[in-house]
Coordinates of C-alpha atoms in Angstrom, one line a residue:
Chain A
M1 CA -75.7 55.3 -27.9
T2 CA -72.3 53.6 -27.9
L3 CA -71.1 52.1 -31.2
L4 CA -69.6 48.5 -30.6
D5 CA -66.5 49.0 -32.7
G6 CA -65.3 45.6 -33.9
R7 CA -61.9 47.2 -35.0
E8 CA -61.1 47.9 -31.3
V9 CA -62.0 44.3 -30.2
R10 CA -60.0 43.0 -33.1
K11 CA -56.9 45.0 -32.1
K12 CA -57.2 43.7 -28.6
L13 CA -57.6 40.0 -29.7
L14 CA -54.7 40.3 -32.2
D15 CA -52.4 41.8 -29.5
D16 CA -53.4 38.9 -27.1
L17 CA -52.9 36.3 -29.7
K18 CA -49.5 37.6 -31.0
N19 CA -48.3 37.7 -27.3
K20 CA -49.2 34.0 -27.0
L21 CA -47.8 33.0 -30.3
D22 CA -44.4 34.7 -29.5
K23 CA -43.9 32.3 -26.7
L24 CA -44.3 29.2 -28.7
D25 CA -41.3 27.4 -30.2
R26 CA -42.9 26.6 -33.5
R27 CA -45.3 27.9 -36.0
L28 CA -48.8 26.8 -35.9
G29 CA -50.3 25.1 -38.9
L30 CA -53.8 25.9 -40.4
T31 CA -55.1 23.8 -43.3
V32 CA -58.3 24.8 -45.2
I33 CA -60.0 22.3 -47.5
Q34 CA -61.8 24.2 -50.3
I35 CA -64.2 22.2 -52.4
G36 CA -65.1 23.8 -55.8
S37 CA -64.2 27.5 -56.2
S38 CA -67.0 29.8 -56.1
D39 CA -66.0 33.5 -55.9
S40 CA -67.2 34.0 -52.3
S41 CA -65.3 30.9 -51.1
N42 CA -62.3 32.4 -52.8
I43 CA -62.7 35.6 -51.1
Y44 CA -63.2 34.1 -47.7
V45 CA -60.2 31.8 -48.0
K46 CA -58.0 34.7 -49.1
Q47 CA -59.1 36.7 -45.9
K48 CA -58.0 33.7 -43.7
E49 CA -54.7 33.2 -45.6
K50 CA -53.9 36.9 -45.3
L51 CA -54.4 37.0 -41.5
A52 CA -52.8 33.5 -41.0
I53 CA -49.6 34.7 -42.8
E54 CA -49.5 37.9 -40.9
L55 CA -49.5 35.8 -37.7
G56 CA -46.8 33.5 -38.9
Y57 CA -48.9 30.4 -39.3
K58 CA -48.0 27.7 -41.9
F59 CA -51.2 28.1 -44.0
N60 CA -52.2 25.5 -46.5
C61 CA -55.4 25.5 -48.8
I62 CA -56.1 22.2 -50.3
K63 CA -58.4 22.8 -53.4
L64 CA -60.5 19.9 -54.4
D65 CA -62.8 19.6 -57.6
D66 CA -66.5 19.9 -56.8
D67 CA -67.0 16.3 -58.1
V68 CA -64.6 14.8 -55.6
L69 CA -65.6 11.6 -53.9
E70 CA -66.8 11.8 -50.4
D71 CA -64.3 8.9 -49.4
D72 CA -61.5 10.8 -50.8
V73 CA -62.4 13.9 -48.7
L74 CA -62.8 11.7 -45.6
S75 CA -59.3 10.1 -46.2
L76 CA -57.8 13.5 -46.6
I77 CA -59.3 14.7 -43.3
D78 CA -57.9 11.5 -41.6
E79 CA -54.5 12.3 -42.9
L80 CA -54.7 15.9 -41.5
N81 CA -56.1 14.7 -38.2
D82 CA -52.9 12.6 -37.8
D83 CA -50.5 15.2 -38.9
C84 CA -48.9 16.9 -36.0
N85 CA -47.9 19.8 -38.1
V86 CA -51.5 20.6 -38.6
D87 CA -53.1 22.3 -35.5
G88 CA -56.3 23.4 -37.1
I89 CA -58.5 21.9 -40.0
L90 CA -61.4 23.9 -41.6
I91 CA -63.7 23.0 -44.4
Q92 CA -64.6 26.2 -46.3
L93 CA -68.5 26.1 -46.5
P94 CA -70.7 25.6 -48.3
I95 CA -69.6 22.3 -49.9
P96 CA -71.2 20.6 -53.1
D97 CA -74.6 19.0 -52.4
N98 CA -73.3 15.6 -53.4
L99 CA -71.2 15.5 -50.2
D100 CA -72.9 14.8 -46.8
S101 CA -71.6 18.0 -45.0
R102 CA -72.4 16.8 -41.5
K103 CA -70.5 13.6 -42.2
V104 CA -67.5 15.5 -43.6
L105 CA -67.4 18.0 -40.8
D106 CA -67.7 15.3 -38.1
R107 CA -64.7 13.5 -39.5
I108 CA -62.5 16.4 -38.3
S109 CA -60.9 15.7 -35.0
S110 CA -62.7 17.7 -32.3
K111 CA -59.3 19.1 -31.1
K112 CA -58.5 20.4 -34.6
D113 CA -62.0 21.6 -35.4
V114 CA -61.3 25.3 -35.4
D115 CA -64.7 26.2 -36.8
G116 CA -66.4 24.6 -33.9
L117 CA -68.8 22.8 -36.2
T118 CA -68.4 19.1 -35.2
C119 CA -71.2 17.6 -33.2
I120 CA -68.8 16.8 -30.4
N121 CA -67.9 20.5 -30.0
A122 CA -71.6 21.6 -30.3
G123 CA -72.4 19.0 -27.5
R124 CA -69.5 20.1 -25.2
L125 CA -70.5 23.7 -25.6
I126 CA -74.2 23.0 -24.5
C127 CA -72.8 20.8 -21.7
N128 CA -70.5 23.7 -20.6
K129 CA -67.3 21.8 -21.1
E130 CA -64.1 23.1 -22.6
C131 CA -64.4 22.9 -26.4
L132 CA -63.7 24.8 -29.7
I133 CA -66.5 27.3 -30.5
P134 CA -67.4 29.0 -33.7
G135 CA -65.5 32.2 -34.4
T136 CA -68.5 34.4 -34.8
A137 CA -70.1 33.3 -31.5
L138 CA -66.8 33.9 -29.7
G139 CA -66.4 37.2 -31.3
I140 CA -69.8 38.4 -30.1
M141 CA -69.0 37.2 -26.5
D142 CA -65.6 39.1 -26.8
I143 CA -67.4 42.3 -27.9
F144 CA -69.8 42.0 -24.8
S145 CA -66.7 41.6 -22.6
Y146 CA -64.7 44.4 -24.3
Y147 CA -67.6 46.9 -23.7
N148 CA -68.5 45.4 -20.2
I149 CA -72.0 44.4 -21.3
D150 CA -73.2 41.8 -18.7
V151 CA -75.5 39.2 -20.1
S152 CA -76.4 37.5 -16.9
G153 CA -80.0 37.8 -16.1
K154 CA -80.7 39.5 -19.4
H155 CA -83.5 38.5 -21.8
I156 CA -81.6 37.9 -25.1
V157 CA -83.4 37.1 -28.4
I158 CA -81.3 35.5 -31.2
V159 CA -82.8 35.5 -34.7
G160 CA -81.3 32.8 -37.0
R161 CA -80.6 29.1 -35.8
S162 CA -77.4 28.4 -37.9
D163 CA -74.8 26.1 -36.5
L164 CA -72.2 28.8 -36.7
V165 CA -74.0 31.7 -34.9
G166 CA -77.5 31.1 -33.4
K167 CA -77.1 27.7 -31.9
P168 CA -73.8 28.2 -30.3
M169 CA -74.8 31.6 -29.1
F170 CA -77.8 30.0 -27.4
S171 CA -75.6 27.4 -25.7
I172 CA -73.0 30.0 -24.4
L173 CA -75.6 32.4 -23.3
S174 CA -77.9 30.0 -21.6
N175 CA -74.8 28.7 -19.7
T176 CA -73.9 32.3 -18.8
N177 CA -77.3 32.9 -17.0
A178 CA -79.0 34.7 -19.7
T179 CA -82.6 33.9 -20.7
V180 CA -82.5 33.2 -24.3
T181 CA -85.1 32.9 -27.1
L182 CA -84.1 31.4 -30.4
C183 CA -86.1 32.7 -33.4
H184 CA -85.9 31.6 -37.1
S185 CA -87.7 31.7 -40.4
K186 CA -90.7 29.7 -38.9
T187 CA -91.2 32.1 -36.0
K188 CA -94.5 33.9 -35.9
N189 CA -95.0 37.5 -34.9
L190 CA -91.2 38.0 -34.7
E191 CA -91.7 41.6 -33.8
S192 CA -93.6 40.7 -30.6
I193 CA -90.6 38.6 -29.4
T194 CA -87.7 40.9 -30.6
S195 CA -89.3 44.0 -29.0
K196 CA -89.0 42.5 -25.6
A197 CA -85.2 41.7 -25.9
D198 CA -82.7 43.4 -23.7
I199 CA -80.1 42.2 -26.1
L200 CA -81.0 41.3 -29.7
I201 CA -78.5 39.3 -31.9
V202 CA -79.4 38.9 -35.5
A203 CA -77.6 36.5 -38.0
V204 CA -80.0 35.5 -40.8
G205 CA -78.6 37.3 -43.9
V206 CA -81.7 39.2 -44.8
A207 CA -80.9 42.9 -45.3
K208 CA -82.6 45.4 -42.9
L209 CA -84.9 42.6 -41.5
I210 CA -85.0 44.3 -38.2
T211 CA -86.8 47.7 -38.3
K212 CA -87.3 50.3 -35.6
D213 CA -90.7 49.0 -34.5
M214 CA -89.1 45.6 -33.7
V215 CA -86.6 46.7 -31.1
K216 CA -87.0 47.9 -27.5
K217 CA -85.7 51.4 -26.5
E218 CA -82.2 51.2 -24.9
C219 CA -81.6 47.6 -26.1
V220 CA -78.3 46.2 -27.3
I221 CA -78.1 45.1 -30.9
I222 CA -75.6 42.7 -32.3
D223 CA -75.8 42.6 -36.1
A224 CA -73.9 39.6 -37.6
G225 CA -75.5 39.8 -41.0
I226 CA -73.5 40.7 -44.0
N227 CA -75.5 41.7 -47.1
V228 CA -74.8 43.7 -50.2
V229 CA -77.5 46.0 -51.3
N230 CA -76.8 48.3 -54.3
G231 CA -73.2 47.6 -54.1
K232 CA -73.0 48.6 -50.5
L233 CA -72.5 46.4 -47.4
C234 CA -75.3 46.3 -44.9
G235 CA -76.4 44.2 -41.9
D236 CA -79.6 42.5 -41.0
V237 CA -80.7 45.5 -39.0
D238 CA -82.1 48.8 -40.5
Y239 CA -79.2 50.6 -38.8
D240 CA -80.1 54.2 -39.8
N241 CA -83.5 54.1 -38.3
V242 CA -82.7 52.1 -35.2
V243 CA -79.4 53.7 -34.2
D244 CA -81.1 56.5 -32.3
I245 CA -83.2 54.4 -29.9
V246 CA -80.6 51.7 -28.9
S247 CA -78.0 51.9 -26.2
Y248 CA -75.3 49.9 -28.1
I249 CA -75.2 48.6 -31.6
T250 CA -72.5 46.9 -33.9
P251 CA -72.2 48.7 -37.3
V252 CA -71.9 46.8 -40.5
P253 CA -69.1 46.9 -41.6
Y254 CA -66.7 47.4 -38.8
G255 CA -68.7 45.3 -36.3
V256 CA -68.9 41.5 -35.8
G257 CA -67.3 40.8 -39.1
Q258 CA -64.0 42.4 -37.9
V259 CA -63.5 39.9 -35.1
T260 CA -64.8 36.6 -36.8
T261 CA -61.6 35.8 -38.7
V262 CA -59.3 36.6 -35.7
E263 CA -61.3 34.3 -33.5
L264 CA -60.8 31.6 -36.1
L265 CA -57.2 32.1 -36.1
Y266 CA -57.1 32.3 -32.3
N267 CA -59.0 29.0 -32.3
V268 CA -55.8 27.5 -34.1
Y269 CA -53.9 28.5 -31.0
R270 CA -56.6 27.1 -28.7
A271 CA -56.6 23.9 -30.6
Y272 CA -52.8 23.8 -30.1
E273 CA -53.4 24.2 -26.4
L274 CA -56.1 21.4 -26.3
N275 CA -53.8 19.0 -28.1
K276 CA -50.9 19.7 -25.8
K277 CA -53.0 18.5 -22.8
D278 CA -53.1 15.0 -24.1
Chain B
M1 CA -109.7 21.5 -21.2
T2 CA -108.1 18.1 -22.1
L3 CA -106.1 16.2 -19.7
L4 CA -102.9 14.9 -21.2
D5 CA -103.0 11.4 -19.7
G6 CA -99.6 9.8 -19.4
R7 CA -101.1 6.4 -18.8
E8 CA -102.5 6.3 -22.3
V9 CA -99.3 7.2 -24.0
R10 CA -97.5 4.9 -21.8
K11 CA -99.8 2.1 -22.9
K12 CA -99.3 2.9 -26.6
L13 CA -95.5 3.1 -26.2
L14 CA -95.4 -0.2 -24.3
D15 CA -97.4 -2.0 -27.0
D16 CA -95.1 -0.6 -29.6
L17 CA -92.0 -1.6 -27.8
K18 CA -93.3 -5.1 -27.1
N19 CA -94.2 -5.6 -30.7
K20 CA -90.6 -4.7 -31.6
L21 CA -89.1 -6.9 -28.9
D22 CA -91.1 -10.0 -29.9
K23 CA -89.3 -9.8 -33.3
L24 CA -85.9 -10.0 -31.8
D25 CA -83.9 -13.3 -31.5
R26 CA -82.4 -12.4 -28.1
R27 CA -83.2 -10.6 -25.0
L28 CA -81.9 -7.0 -24.6
G29 CA -79.4 -6.1 -21.7
L30 CA -79.6 -3.1 -19.5
T31 CA -77.0 -2.3 -16.9
V32 CA -77.4 0.3 -14.2
I33 CA -74.5 1.4 -12.2
Q34 CA -75.6 2.7 -8.8
I35 CA -73.0 4.5 -6.7
G36 CA -73.9 4.7 -3.0
S37 CA -77.4 3.9 -2.1
S38 CA -79.8 6.7 -1.1
D39 CA -83.4 5.9 -0.6
S40 CA -84.5 7.8 -3.8
S41 CA -81.8 6.1 -5.9
N42 CA -83.0 2.7 -4.7
I43 CA -86.6 3.6 -5.5
Y44 CA -85.8 4.7 -9.1
V45 CA -83.6 1.7 -9.8
K46 CA -86.3 -0.7 -8.6
Q47 CA -88.9 1.2 -10.9
K48 CA -86.5 0.5 -13.9
E49 CA -85.8 -3.0 -12.8
K50 CA -89.5 -3.8 -12.5
L51 CA -90.3 -2.7 -16.0
A52 CA -87.2 -4.2 -17.6
I53 CA -88.1 -7.5 -16.2
E54 CA -91.6 -7.2 -17.4
L55 CA -90.2 -6.5 -20.9
G56 CA -87.9 -9.5 -20.7
Y57 CA -84.6 -7.6 -20.6
K58 CA -81.5 -9.0 -18.8
F59 CA -81.4 -6.4 -16.1
N60 CA -78.3 -5.9 -14.0
C61 CA -77.7 -3.4 -11.3
I62 CA -74.0 -3.0 -10.3
K63 CA -73.9 -1.4 -6.8
L64 CA -70.6 0.5 -6.0
D65 CA -69.6 2.1 -2.6
D66 CA -69.8 5.9 -2.4
D67 CA -66.0 6.0 -2.0
V68 CA -65.3 4.1 -5.1
L69 CA -62.3 5.4 -7.1
E70 CA -63.1 7.3 -10.3
D71 CA -60.7 5.1 -12.2
D72 CA -62.6 1.9 -11.1
V73 CA -65.8 3.4 -12.4
L74 CA -64.2 4.3 -15.6
S75 CA -62.8 0.8 -16.2
L76 CA -66.1 -0.8 -15.4
I77 CA -67.7 1.4 -17.9
D78 CA -65.1 0.4 -20.5
E79 CA -65.9 -3.2 -19.8
L80 CA -69.6 -2.7 -20.2
N81 CA -69.0 -0.7 -23.5
D82 CA -67.3 -3.8 -24.8
D83 CA -69.8 -6.4 -23.6
C84 CA -72.0 -7.1 -26.5
N85 CA -74.6 -8.5 -24.1
V86 CA -75.2 -5.0 -22.7
D87 CA -77.2 -2.9 -25.1
G88 CA -77.8 0.0 -22.5
I89 CA -75.7 1.4 -19.8
L90 CA -77.1 3.9 -17.3
I91 CA -75.5 5.7 -14.3
Q92 CA -78.1 6.3 -11.6
L93 CA -77.8 9.9 -10.7
P94 CA -76.8 11.8 -8.6
I95 CA -73.4 10.3 -8.0
P96 CA -71.1 11.4 -5.1
D97 CA -69.2 14.6 -5.4
N98 CA -65.8 13.1 -5.3
L99 CA -66.6 11.8 -8.8
D100 CA -66.5 14.0 -12.0
S101 CA -70.0 13.2 -13.1
R102 CA -69.5 14.8 -16.7
K103 CA -66.3 12.6 -17.1
V104 CA -68.0 9.4 -15.9
L105 CA -71.0 10.0 -18.1
D106 CA -68.9 10.8 -21.1
R107 CA -67.1 7.5 -20.8
I108 CA -70.2 5.6 -21.8
S109 CA -70.3 4.7 -25.5
S110 CA -72.7 7.1 -27.2
K111 CA -74.5 4.2 -28.8
K112 CA -75.1 2.6 -25.3
D113 CA -76.0 5.8 -23.5
V114 CA -79.7 5.2 -22.9
D115 CA -80.1 8.3 -20.7
G116 CA -78.8 10.5 -23.5
L117 CA -76.5 12.4 -21.3
T118 CA -73.2 12.1 -23.1
C119 CA -71.9 15.3 -24.7
I120 CA -71.8 13.5 -28.0
N121 CA -75.6 12.7 -27.9
A122 CA -76.3 16.3 -26.7
G123 CA -74.3 17.6 -29.7
R124 CA -75.9 15.3 -32.2
L125 CA -79.3 16.3 -30.9
I126 CA -78.8 20.0 -31.3
C127 CA -77.2 19.2 -34.8
N128 CA -80.4 17.2 -35.7
K129 CA -78.5 14.0 -36.1
E130 CA -79.7 10.5 -35.1
C131 CA -78.9 9.9 -31.4
L132 CA -80.1 8.8 -28.1
I133 CA -82.3 11.3 -26.3
P134 CA -83.1 11.6 -22.6
G135 CA -86.3 9.8 -21.8
T136 CA -88.2 12.6 -20.3
A137 CA -87.7 14.8 -23.4
L138 CA -88.8 11.9 -25.6
G139 CA -91.7 11.3 -23.4
I140 CA -92.9 14.9 -23.7
M141 CA -92.5 14.7 -27.6
D142 CA -94.6 11.6 -27.6
I143 CA -97.3 13.1 -25.5
F144 CA -97.6 16.0 -28.1
S145 CA -97.7 13.5 -30.8
Y146 CA -100.4 11.2 -29.1
Y147 CA -102.6 14.3 -28.7
N148 CA -101.8 15.8 -32.0
I149 CA -100.3 19.0 -30.5
D150 CA -98.3 20.6 -33.4
V151 CA -95.3 22.4 -32.0
S152 CA -94.2 24.1 -35.3
G153 CA -94.4 27.8 -35.2
K154 CA -95.4 27.8 -31.5
H155 CA -93.7 29.9 -28.9
I156 CA -92.7 27.4 -26.3
V157 CA -91.3 28.5 -23.0
I158 CA -89.1 26.0 -21.1
V159 CA -88.5 26.6 -17.4
G160 CA -85.4 24.7 -16.2
R161 CA -82.2 24.2 -18.0
S162 CA -81.2 20.6 -16.9
D163 CA -79.4 18.2 -19.2
L164 CA -82.2 15.7 -18.7
V165 CA -85.1 17.8 -19.7
G166 CA -84.7 21.6 -20.4
K167 CA -81.6 21.5 -22.8
P168 CA -82.6 18.5 -24.8
M169 CA -86.2 19.9 -25.1
F170 CA -84.8 23.1 -26.4
S171 CA -82.7 21.3 -29.1
I172 CA -85.6 19.1 -30.3
L173 CA -88.2 21.8 -30.4
S174 CA -85.9 24.4 -32.1
N175 CA -85.2 21.8 -34.8
T176 CA -89.0 21.1 -35.0
N177 CA -89.6 24.7 -36.0
A178 CA -90.9 26.0 -32.6
T179 CA -89.7 29.3 -31.3
V180 CA -88.1 28.4 -27.9
T181 CA -87.3 30.4 -24.8
L182 CA -85.2 28.7 -22.0
C183 CA -85.8 30.1 -18.5
H184 CA -84.0 29.1 -15.3
S185 CA -83.3 30.2 -11.7
K186 CA -81.6 33.3 -13.0
T187 CA -84.5 34.5 -15.1
K188 CA -85.8 37.9 -14.2
N189 CA -89.6 38.6 -14.4
L190 CA -90.4 34.9 -15.2
E191 CA -94.1 35.6 -15.4
S192 CA -93.8 38.2 -18.2
I193 CA -92.2 35.4 -20.3
T194 CA -94.2 32.3 -19.3
S195 CA -97.5 34.3 -19.8
K196 CA -96.6 34.7 -23.4
A197 CA -96.1 31.0 -24.1
D198 CA -98.4 29.0 -26.4
I199 CA -96.8 25.9 -24.7
L200 CA -95.2 25.9 -21.3
I201 CA -92.9 23.1 -20.2
V202 CA -91.8 23.2 -16.6
A203 CA -89.0 20.9 -15.0
V204 CA -87.5 22.6 -12.1
G205 CA -88.6 20.6 -9.0
V206 CA -90.2 23.6 -7.2
A207 CA -93.8 22.8 -6.1
K208 CA -96.5 25.0 -7.5
L209 CA -94.0 27.5 -9.0
I210 CA -96.2 28.3 -11.8
T211 CA -99.4 30.0 -10.7
K212 CA -102.4 31.1 -12.5
D213 CA -101.3 34.8 -13.4
M214 CA -98.2 33.2 -15.0
V215 CA -100.0 31.4 -17.8
K216 CA -101.8 32.5 -20.9
K217 CA -105.3 31.5 -21.5
E218 CA -105.8 28.3 -23.6
C219 CA -102.1 27.5 -23.4
V220 CA -100.7 23.9 -23.2
I221 CA -98.9 23.1 -20.1
I222 CA -96.4 20.1 -19.6
D223 CA -95.5 19.7 -16.0
A224 CA -92.4 17.5 -15.5
G225 CA -91.9 18.3 -11.9
I226 CA -92.3 15.7 -9.2
N227 CA -92.5 17.1 -5.6
V228 CA -93.8 15.8 -2.4
V229 CA -95.8 18.4 -0.3
N230 CA -97.5 17.1 2.9
G231 CA -97.0 13.5 1.9
K232 CA -98.7 14.2 -1.5
L233 CA -97.2 14.2 -5.0
C234 CA -97.6 17.4 -6.9
G235 CA -95.8 19.1 -9.9
D236 CA -94.2 22.5 -10.5
V237 CA -97.6 23.9 -11.6
D238 CA -100.3 25.1 -9.3
Y239 CA -102.6 22.6 -11.0
D240 CA -105.9 23.3 -9.2
N241 CA -105.9 27.0 -10.0
V242 CA -104.5 26.7 -13.6
V243 CA -106.6 23.8 -14.8
D244 CA -109.7 25.9 -15.8
I245 CA -107.8 28.4 -18.2
V246 CA -105.5 26.0 -20.1
S247 CA -106.5 24.1 -23.1
Y248 CA -104.2 20.9 -22.3
I249 CA -102.4 20.0 -19.1
T250 CA -100.4 17.0 -17.8
P251 CA -101.5 16.1 -14.3
V252 CA -99.0 15.0 -11.5
P253 CA -99.1 12.1 -11.0
Y254 CA -100.3 10.4 -14.2
G255 CA -98.7 12.7 -16.6
V256 CA -95.0 13.0 -17.8
G257 CA -93.7 10.6 -15.1
Q258 CA -95.8 7.8 -16.7
V259 CA -93.7 7.8 -19.8
T260 CA -90.2 8.6 -18.7
T261 CA -89.2 5.1 -17.6
V262 CA -90.8 3.5 -20.7
E263 CA -88.9 5.9 -22.9
L264 CA -85.7 4.9 -21.1
L265 CA -86.4 1.1 -21.7
Y266 CA -87.4 1.9 -25.2
N267 CA -84.0 3.6 -25.6
V268 CA -82.4 0.2 -24.9
Y269 CA -84.1 -1.1 -28.1
R270 CA -83.1 2.2 -29.9
A271 CA -79.4 1.6 -28.7
Y272 CA -79.6 -2.1 -30.0
E273 CA -80.8 -0.7 -33.3
L274 CA -78.0 1.9 -33.5
N275 CA -75.3 -0.6 -32.6
K276 CA -76.7 -3.1 -35.3
K277 CA -76.0 -0.4 -38.0
D278 CA -72.2 -0.7 -37.4

């Protein structure tokens, strides 16, 4: 069994990114819009800020009250779209229910959409065109690449159909010649499907959903879940009982979570490159 | 075994559409751009023209030489996008290799894109937002609906990852709570996957690819293939040998092919409705 160590992939990505940033003649700008201020949003924004500052980005977090008017959010996004000092824009999710999150996200210029959540970027991804891709999906692909895991021709089962992981993973992997099955909360007989997978990617946020009897011997497991059970971090996979039968697995922590934020900040550079082409 | 008769679904769709068109105060406009003039393109354009005229549309086919410059095609599309008498625009595919088909297609306004092939519409579809959807995919969904075949919770295997059928079917069905597997030319052990399907959708253009040993008893088969073998039309499924073990199947001819063009022309009405909202 080989552990897919996210820290190693993170290090490589950071080295690559810093090399690229060193060659630029200006600092890149990332603006986060945070609406309301739940504890978890505060934590996630802090993580991004910390790494952004380490990379020398101009980081700005605009905090809005959770009763902000949708039109005011849209106007703010318009301003940021037009601001040439802002390379990447990100809305910290979730946002309050009184706002139409799809409408708000789609207002972001597709070339500044560093979370890869606009419909345009989702469409360009499934059409196999150059675009910005959600960080977690990129991170998983970079883990495969770092450990020379070839996805072409493999049967890959994804559990979870989120816009951030499941759907973009489906698009990338189908376009990379994998045979992909997308499972979700309405899937019947989940184990009969997961147990056929050469590679199993799980991103649902249900602790230890995937047990030993649900995985094939020698399969590869990517666990993108982050859950807290009894004060301890764990993934969507019952790691301790699965680890002995798989060929590769990402641990939680120190797996996928290690690369997600780096990919997001790498996306600011990719957004800069996309905008330069115009 | 129940035959899924495309002619019945076609009749219902045409009745619905004619009812809607009767209430409009103007004729709808569909413009087809045909580049080069292969025999098969001529046939497909004629089919569309015939039905368009039956429906009272203003139909226009603009024929361009196959050495036309890309910029000239793009300018023509810009003109049509701005022409309020044109509700739907369609590029007859395939187009010559010297043109970037993705670039040309994406120039069409997403609200006039009656083939549903722009990246924007593909993205809106996977994000579950209102959009224009390729006619074949719509037709298959309307066949399910007409025959009360519930897709939610079913394991659906799609063979073929085209932008016109496989990919949009994947997006719609995943968003309708089906568990979907997308197979293609690089899929290994295809039969081990197709034989698990509750519903099997095939759209690859390989005559009789799907044989009896590749399908589960009592499954539903949608055959979107159209092939000519010894001068006779046949689908991608070995119909004669499969028909006795399935619960529902679309024949070829008189199956999916019956609804595709109607859905396309229905899309002109849907495009009109979308533009009206602005």
